[in-house]
Structures are given as C-alpha cells and as structure tokens.
XYZ file of C-alpha atoms in Angstrom:
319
model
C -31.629 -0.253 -54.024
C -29.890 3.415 -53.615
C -26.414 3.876 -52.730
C -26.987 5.398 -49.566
C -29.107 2.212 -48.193
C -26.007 -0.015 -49.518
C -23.702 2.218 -47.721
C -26.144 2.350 -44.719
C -26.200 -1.921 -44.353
C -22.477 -1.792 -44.794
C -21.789 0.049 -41.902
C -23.953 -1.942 -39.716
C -21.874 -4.810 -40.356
C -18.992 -3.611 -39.953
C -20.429 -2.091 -36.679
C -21.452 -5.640 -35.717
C -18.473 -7.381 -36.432
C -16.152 -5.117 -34.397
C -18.436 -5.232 -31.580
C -19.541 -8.439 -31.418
C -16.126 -10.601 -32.124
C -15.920 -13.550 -29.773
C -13.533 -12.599 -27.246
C -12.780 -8.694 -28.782
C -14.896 -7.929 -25.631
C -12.298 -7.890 -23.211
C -13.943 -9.369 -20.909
C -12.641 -11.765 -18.410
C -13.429 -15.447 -17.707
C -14.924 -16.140 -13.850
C -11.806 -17.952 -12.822
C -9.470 -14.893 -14.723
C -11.534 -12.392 -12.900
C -11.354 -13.687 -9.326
C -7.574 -14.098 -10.368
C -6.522 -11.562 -12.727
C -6.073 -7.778 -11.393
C -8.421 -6.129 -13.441
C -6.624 -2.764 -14.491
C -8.344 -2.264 -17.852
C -11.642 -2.839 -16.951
C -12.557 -4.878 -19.687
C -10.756 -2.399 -22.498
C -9.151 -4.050 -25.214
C -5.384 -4.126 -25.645
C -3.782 -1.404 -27.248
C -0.288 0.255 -27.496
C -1.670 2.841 -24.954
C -5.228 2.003 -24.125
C -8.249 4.025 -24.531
C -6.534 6.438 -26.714
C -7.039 6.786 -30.510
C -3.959 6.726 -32.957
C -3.959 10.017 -33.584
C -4.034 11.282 -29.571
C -1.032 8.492 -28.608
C 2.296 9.613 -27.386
C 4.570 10.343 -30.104
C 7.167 7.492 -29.577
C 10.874 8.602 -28.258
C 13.323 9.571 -30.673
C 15.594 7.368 -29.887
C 15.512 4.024 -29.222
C 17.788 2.078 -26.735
C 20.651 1.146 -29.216
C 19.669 3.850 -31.961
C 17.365 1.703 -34.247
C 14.249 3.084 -35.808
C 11.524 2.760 -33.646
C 9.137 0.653 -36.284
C 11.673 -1.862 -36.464
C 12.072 -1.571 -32.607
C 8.620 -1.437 -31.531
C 7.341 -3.641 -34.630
C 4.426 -6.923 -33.039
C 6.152 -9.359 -33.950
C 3.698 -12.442 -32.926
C 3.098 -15.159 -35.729
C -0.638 -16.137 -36.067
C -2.139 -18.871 -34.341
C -2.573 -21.385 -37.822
C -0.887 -24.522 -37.574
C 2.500 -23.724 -39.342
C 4.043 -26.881 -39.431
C 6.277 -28.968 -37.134
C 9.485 -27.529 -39.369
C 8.673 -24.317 -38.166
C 7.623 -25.264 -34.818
C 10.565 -27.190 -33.519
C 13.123 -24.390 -34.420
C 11.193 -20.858 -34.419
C 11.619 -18.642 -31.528
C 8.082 -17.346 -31.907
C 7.013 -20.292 -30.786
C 7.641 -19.373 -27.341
C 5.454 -15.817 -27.946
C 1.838 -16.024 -26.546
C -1.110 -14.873 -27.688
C -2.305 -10.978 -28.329
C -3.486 -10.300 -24.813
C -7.119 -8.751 -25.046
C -7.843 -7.810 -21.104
C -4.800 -5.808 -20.521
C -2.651 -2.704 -22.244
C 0.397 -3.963 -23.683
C 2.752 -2.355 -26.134
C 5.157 -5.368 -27.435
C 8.778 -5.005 -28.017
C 11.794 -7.209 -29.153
C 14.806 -7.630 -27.820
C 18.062 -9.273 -29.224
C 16.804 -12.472 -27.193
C 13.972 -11.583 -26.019
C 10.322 -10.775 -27.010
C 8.049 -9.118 -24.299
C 4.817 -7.351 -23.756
C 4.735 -4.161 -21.518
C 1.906 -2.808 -19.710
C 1.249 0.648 -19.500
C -0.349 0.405 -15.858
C 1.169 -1.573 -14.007
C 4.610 -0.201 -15.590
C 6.146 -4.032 -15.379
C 5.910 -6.727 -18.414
C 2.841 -8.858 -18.831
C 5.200 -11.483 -20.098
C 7.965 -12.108 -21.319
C 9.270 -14.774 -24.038
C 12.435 -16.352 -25.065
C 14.101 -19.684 -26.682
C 16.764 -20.591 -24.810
C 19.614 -23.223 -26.535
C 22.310 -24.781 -25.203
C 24.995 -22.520 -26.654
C 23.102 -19.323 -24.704
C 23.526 -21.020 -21.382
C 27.485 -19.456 -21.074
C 29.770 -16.885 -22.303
C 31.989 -13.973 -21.651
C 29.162 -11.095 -21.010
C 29.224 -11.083 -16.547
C 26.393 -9.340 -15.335
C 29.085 -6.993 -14.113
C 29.271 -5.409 -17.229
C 25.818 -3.885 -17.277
C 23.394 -1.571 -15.514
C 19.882 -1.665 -14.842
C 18.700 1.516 -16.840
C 15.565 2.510 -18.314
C 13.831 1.998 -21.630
C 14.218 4.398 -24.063
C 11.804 2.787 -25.998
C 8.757 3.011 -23.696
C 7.111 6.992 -23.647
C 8.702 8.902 -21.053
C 5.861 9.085 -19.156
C 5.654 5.303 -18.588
C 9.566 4.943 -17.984
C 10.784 3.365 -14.955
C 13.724 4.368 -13.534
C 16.341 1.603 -11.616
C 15.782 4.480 -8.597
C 12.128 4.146 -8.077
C 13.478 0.063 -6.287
C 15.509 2.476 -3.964
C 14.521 1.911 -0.041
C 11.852 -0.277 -1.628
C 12.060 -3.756 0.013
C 12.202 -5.656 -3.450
C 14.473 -6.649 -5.485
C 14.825 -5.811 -9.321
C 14.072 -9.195 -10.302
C 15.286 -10.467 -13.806
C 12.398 -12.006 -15.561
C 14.728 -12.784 -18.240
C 17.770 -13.517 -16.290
C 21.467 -12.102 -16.861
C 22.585 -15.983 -16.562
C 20.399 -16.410 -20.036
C 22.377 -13.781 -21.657
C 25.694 -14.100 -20.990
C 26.196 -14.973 -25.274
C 26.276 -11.664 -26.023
C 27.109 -8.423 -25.020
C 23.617 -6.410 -26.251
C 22.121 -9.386 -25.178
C 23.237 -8.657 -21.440
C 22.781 -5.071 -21.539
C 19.450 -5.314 -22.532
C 17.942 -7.720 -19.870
C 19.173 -5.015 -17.073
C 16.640 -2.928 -19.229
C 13.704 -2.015 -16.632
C 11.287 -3.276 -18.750
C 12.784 -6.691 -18.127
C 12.565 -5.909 -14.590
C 9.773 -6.471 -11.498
C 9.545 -6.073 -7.761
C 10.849 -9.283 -6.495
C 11.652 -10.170 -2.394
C 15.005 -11.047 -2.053
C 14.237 -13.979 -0.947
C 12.319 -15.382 -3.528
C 14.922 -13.275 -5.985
C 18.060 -15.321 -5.227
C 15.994 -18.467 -4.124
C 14.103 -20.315 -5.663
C 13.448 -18.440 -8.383
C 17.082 -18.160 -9.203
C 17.479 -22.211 -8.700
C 14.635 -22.457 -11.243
C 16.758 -19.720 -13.494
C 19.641 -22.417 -12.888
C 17.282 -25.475 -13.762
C 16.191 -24.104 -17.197
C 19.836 -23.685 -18.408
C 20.240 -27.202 -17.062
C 17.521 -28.176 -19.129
C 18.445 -26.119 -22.308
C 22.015 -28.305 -22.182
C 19.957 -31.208 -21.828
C 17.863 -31.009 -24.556
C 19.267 -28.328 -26.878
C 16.674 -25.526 -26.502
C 13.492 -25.075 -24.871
C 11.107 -22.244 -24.826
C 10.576 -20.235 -22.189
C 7.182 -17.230 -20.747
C 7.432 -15.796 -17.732
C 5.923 -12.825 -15.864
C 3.943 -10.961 -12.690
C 0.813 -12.205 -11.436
C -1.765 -9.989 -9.749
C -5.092 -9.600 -8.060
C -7.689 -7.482 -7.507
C -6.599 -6.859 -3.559
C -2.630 -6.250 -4.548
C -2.630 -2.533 -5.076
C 0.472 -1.753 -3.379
C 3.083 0.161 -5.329
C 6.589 1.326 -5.127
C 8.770 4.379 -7.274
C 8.407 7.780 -6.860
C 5.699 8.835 -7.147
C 4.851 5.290 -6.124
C 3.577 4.195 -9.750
C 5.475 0.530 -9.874
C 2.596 -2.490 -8.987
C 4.009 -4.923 -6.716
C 3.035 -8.723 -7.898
C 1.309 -11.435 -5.621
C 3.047 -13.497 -7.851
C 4.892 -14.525 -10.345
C 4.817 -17.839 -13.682
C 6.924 -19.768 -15.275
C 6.034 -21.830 -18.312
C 8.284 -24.077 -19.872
C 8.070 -25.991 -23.259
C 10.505 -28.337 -24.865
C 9.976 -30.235 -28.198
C 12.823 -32.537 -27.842
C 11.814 -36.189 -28.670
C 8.106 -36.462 -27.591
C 7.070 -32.516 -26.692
C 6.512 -31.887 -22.912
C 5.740 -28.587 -20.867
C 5.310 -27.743 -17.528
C 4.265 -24.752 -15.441
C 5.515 -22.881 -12.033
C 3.618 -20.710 -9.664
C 5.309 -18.453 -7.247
C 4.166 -15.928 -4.214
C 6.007 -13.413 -4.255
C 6.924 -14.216 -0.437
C 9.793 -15.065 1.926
C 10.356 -18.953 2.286
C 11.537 -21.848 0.873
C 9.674 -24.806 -1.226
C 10.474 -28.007 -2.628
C 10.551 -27.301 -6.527
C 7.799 -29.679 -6.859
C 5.626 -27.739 -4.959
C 5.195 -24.707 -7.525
C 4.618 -27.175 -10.264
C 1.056 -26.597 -12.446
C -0.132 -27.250 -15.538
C 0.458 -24.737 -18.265
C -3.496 -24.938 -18.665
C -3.642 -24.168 -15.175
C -1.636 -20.762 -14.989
C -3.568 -20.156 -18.361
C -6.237 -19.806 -16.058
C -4.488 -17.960 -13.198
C -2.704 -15.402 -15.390
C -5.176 -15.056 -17.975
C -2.885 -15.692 -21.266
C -2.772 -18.305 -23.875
C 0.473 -19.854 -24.428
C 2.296 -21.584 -27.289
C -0.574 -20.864 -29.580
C 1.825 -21.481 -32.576
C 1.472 -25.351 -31.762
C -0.640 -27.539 -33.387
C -3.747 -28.054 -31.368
C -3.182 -31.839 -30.952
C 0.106 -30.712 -29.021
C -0.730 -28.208 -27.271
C -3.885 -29.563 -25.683
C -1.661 -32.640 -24.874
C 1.483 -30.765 -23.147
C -0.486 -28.285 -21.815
C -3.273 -30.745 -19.685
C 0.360 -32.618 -17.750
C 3.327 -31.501 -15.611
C 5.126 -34.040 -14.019
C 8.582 -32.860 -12.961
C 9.771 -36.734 -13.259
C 9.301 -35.853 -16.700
C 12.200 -33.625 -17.143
C-alpha cells in the first residue's frame, strides 16, 4: 500500500468526521426552528461566522480595562464530563451553557460575568453568572457608571448607548447593576452594551426588575445560585433599532435559574417583550422547556442524573 493511497484514506476520514459529527450540522430541531430566529442559516458557530481565521477582523487593540485581548476574549466553557459534585456546587462555570452550534457567538468574560455575543443580532445570546449572597449589596450605585460600548467586540459590530436614542426601548440589563453593586469594575462593566438589549419600559422596571429583585432574594436565601439569561427571537421579529438600524429587537426574553443548596432545584421564566403585568407564576417553565424555545443547553457541567431531574420540574412553591 503506497503512501499516497494512505494519505488519500486519511483525508477522507477526516473529511467524514468533520462533516458528519452529530449535531456539527447546525441544524435546528423542528420545535427550535419554528422558535428560534434563524440568522445563521444553519452555519456553525464561530467568532465571526463564515469567515476563515486568516480573513477575521483583527481584534481591537485595546480592550475595555487594558488587558490583553487572549486573556480577554479567551472561551472559557468547561467540558460537558461529569466533574464531580466538589466542583459542581462551588464553580461558577457551572452556570455557563453549552457551545452554541446554530448561531455566531464570540464569548467573553467579565469580572462577574461570562457571556456569548452574537455578531448579527449585535445583542448577547446569553449571558451567565453565579450570584452569592455577599454580591447581592455594596457601595458601587449604578450612578457611578455609564452605558458605553465594548471595546472588546470589532468596531464594526460595536453598539453604541446612542443607537437606544428615540428608540422606544429601554437598555435593559441582562445582568443587572443590582447584581454588581460588590465591586466597582464589576458595575462598570454590566453598563457595557454587550450586557445590554432592547427592553419596553414596562417590562424593564416591571417584572423583569421584580424577578432581578427575587434572585438576590434567593441568593441570601440560599448562599448562591446560578443564573442564564438572554433575548429570544423568531423568524417574523425582524424589526431593528440604531443607526443605521442594525440592533434586533427580541420577542422575548429567559431566565433560568439553578440552585444546589440542599436537594438541587431549577426553574425557568419566559417573558414577551410587551407592556403588562403578570403574576410571577405565570412566566414559570421548565428549564427543558426554554431549552426548547431558545435553542441552548444549560448547566451541561451537571451530572446527567441532576440535570435531567431539575431540569424536567419548576414549581415556584419550591423556592
């Protein structure tokens, strides 16, 4: 057998394996897809989609408080192996979700946060945080910082606390200031715009915020909990805001919530983004539901057993 067949049969598996990875397709479920607003069109996820590594965007040279960019920019997800319950009762990345496959996302870390930012809709597909009881107060007011824009996204995907101006939505916290008021880079960099998505005022200082208010509640309760949320969008919503208008508008927006205090429990929230007002009860899913709405896979650092167990109930009684 010459070298050039070996080399030839090599290559076809490789070819094979890349292509034919179980869900490497991209490809979206028949729920996801009625639900999900399909802006890659079945791409996979990259930093900047459809482009090789040698045609993306050189990154900015600075970063938002002067770190290199690889540490900046760095994915910082764990893997989804079962890692123990040491590491899953006190990790932070517990709280990360899975590498999306269906969407563009470039992910970056914050002091307290972790999120994952999409290069088309210009808003986060999610983001992720562990919130404990010490976080839930401090000094750092809201008053002290700015909505600004992220130094660390390409310039040409940067949005800008102007393009909200004369809007009709609010630039809604999806990690709120009233998480962050422990530390003073902490607040500064939830006002980042990246943290940020079009949000009726309504819903803004409503019930969102009383669910905001609820979490920290919950965080005192039981010490820390674990905390995704994000936009939700389908294939109708198209409108857009900014200038040019660039910014999607969500339908929508989740809220999952984990807490491994005692005997582990999780629950999920829906909202329309909406004027009105709703018993609190009345946004409550399943996390395996808004799995299905939104597309994601959450808390895959849990063990299995755990996961399918929290994920499958939401009672609000519970908490």
């Amino acid at each position: 057998m010459n070298n050039h067949f070996i080399s030839t049969i090599a290559l076809l598996i490789i070819v094979w394996s890349v292509s034919g990875c179980g869900n490497c397709s991209g490809k979206l479920s028949p729920e996801a897809e009625r639900s999900m607003y399909d802006l890659s069109n079945g791409a996979t996820s990259t930093e900047y989609e459809n482009e090789t590594e040698a045609e993306q965007p050189k990154q900015p040279k600075r970063s938002n408080d002067g770190r290199d960019q690889e540490t900046r920019l760095r994915d910082c997800r764990p893997d989804n192996r079962d890692e123990g319950m040491a590491r899953v009762e006190t990790g932070e990345s517990l709280a990360w979700p899975a590498r999306l496959t269906n969407v563009p996302e470039q992910v970056l870390r914050r002091k307290a946060y972790v999120l994952s930012f999409n290069t088309e809709t210009l808003l986060p597909n999610w983001v992720a945080w562990k919130l404990t009881s010490e976080e839930t107060d401090g000094p750092w007011k809201r008053k002290s910082a700015k909505f600004h824009e992220d130094f660390d996204i390409d310039p040409k995907y940067q949005v800008f606390p102007s393009d909200y101006n004369r809007s009709g939505y609010d630039r809604g916290h999806m990690c709120p200031a009233g998480d962050n008021k422990w530390d003073k880079e902490a607040m500064r960099e939830c006002f980042l715009m990246t943290n940020i998505c079009p949000q009726l005022h309504s819903l803004n200082s409503g019930d969102w915020n009383s669910l905001e208010i609820q979490c920290r509640d919950w965080a005192r309760q039981y010490g820390e909990i674990y905390i995704v949320c994000g936009p939700i969008f389908f294939k109708k919503s198209n409108k857009k805001i900014g200038r040019p208008r660039r910014v999607t508008v969500p339908v929508g927006f989740f809220k999952v919530i984990l807490c491994m205090k005692g005997s582990p429990k999780a629950i999920g929230f829906v909202f329309k983004n909406v004027p009105g007002h709703h018993a609190r009860n009345e946004y409550v899913n399943t996390v395996d539901d808004v799995e299905r709405i939104v597309n994601m896979d959450f808390f895959p650092a849990l063990p299995d057993r755990i996961e399918n167990r929290v994920e499958a109930k939401a009672n609000l009684d519970d908490w």
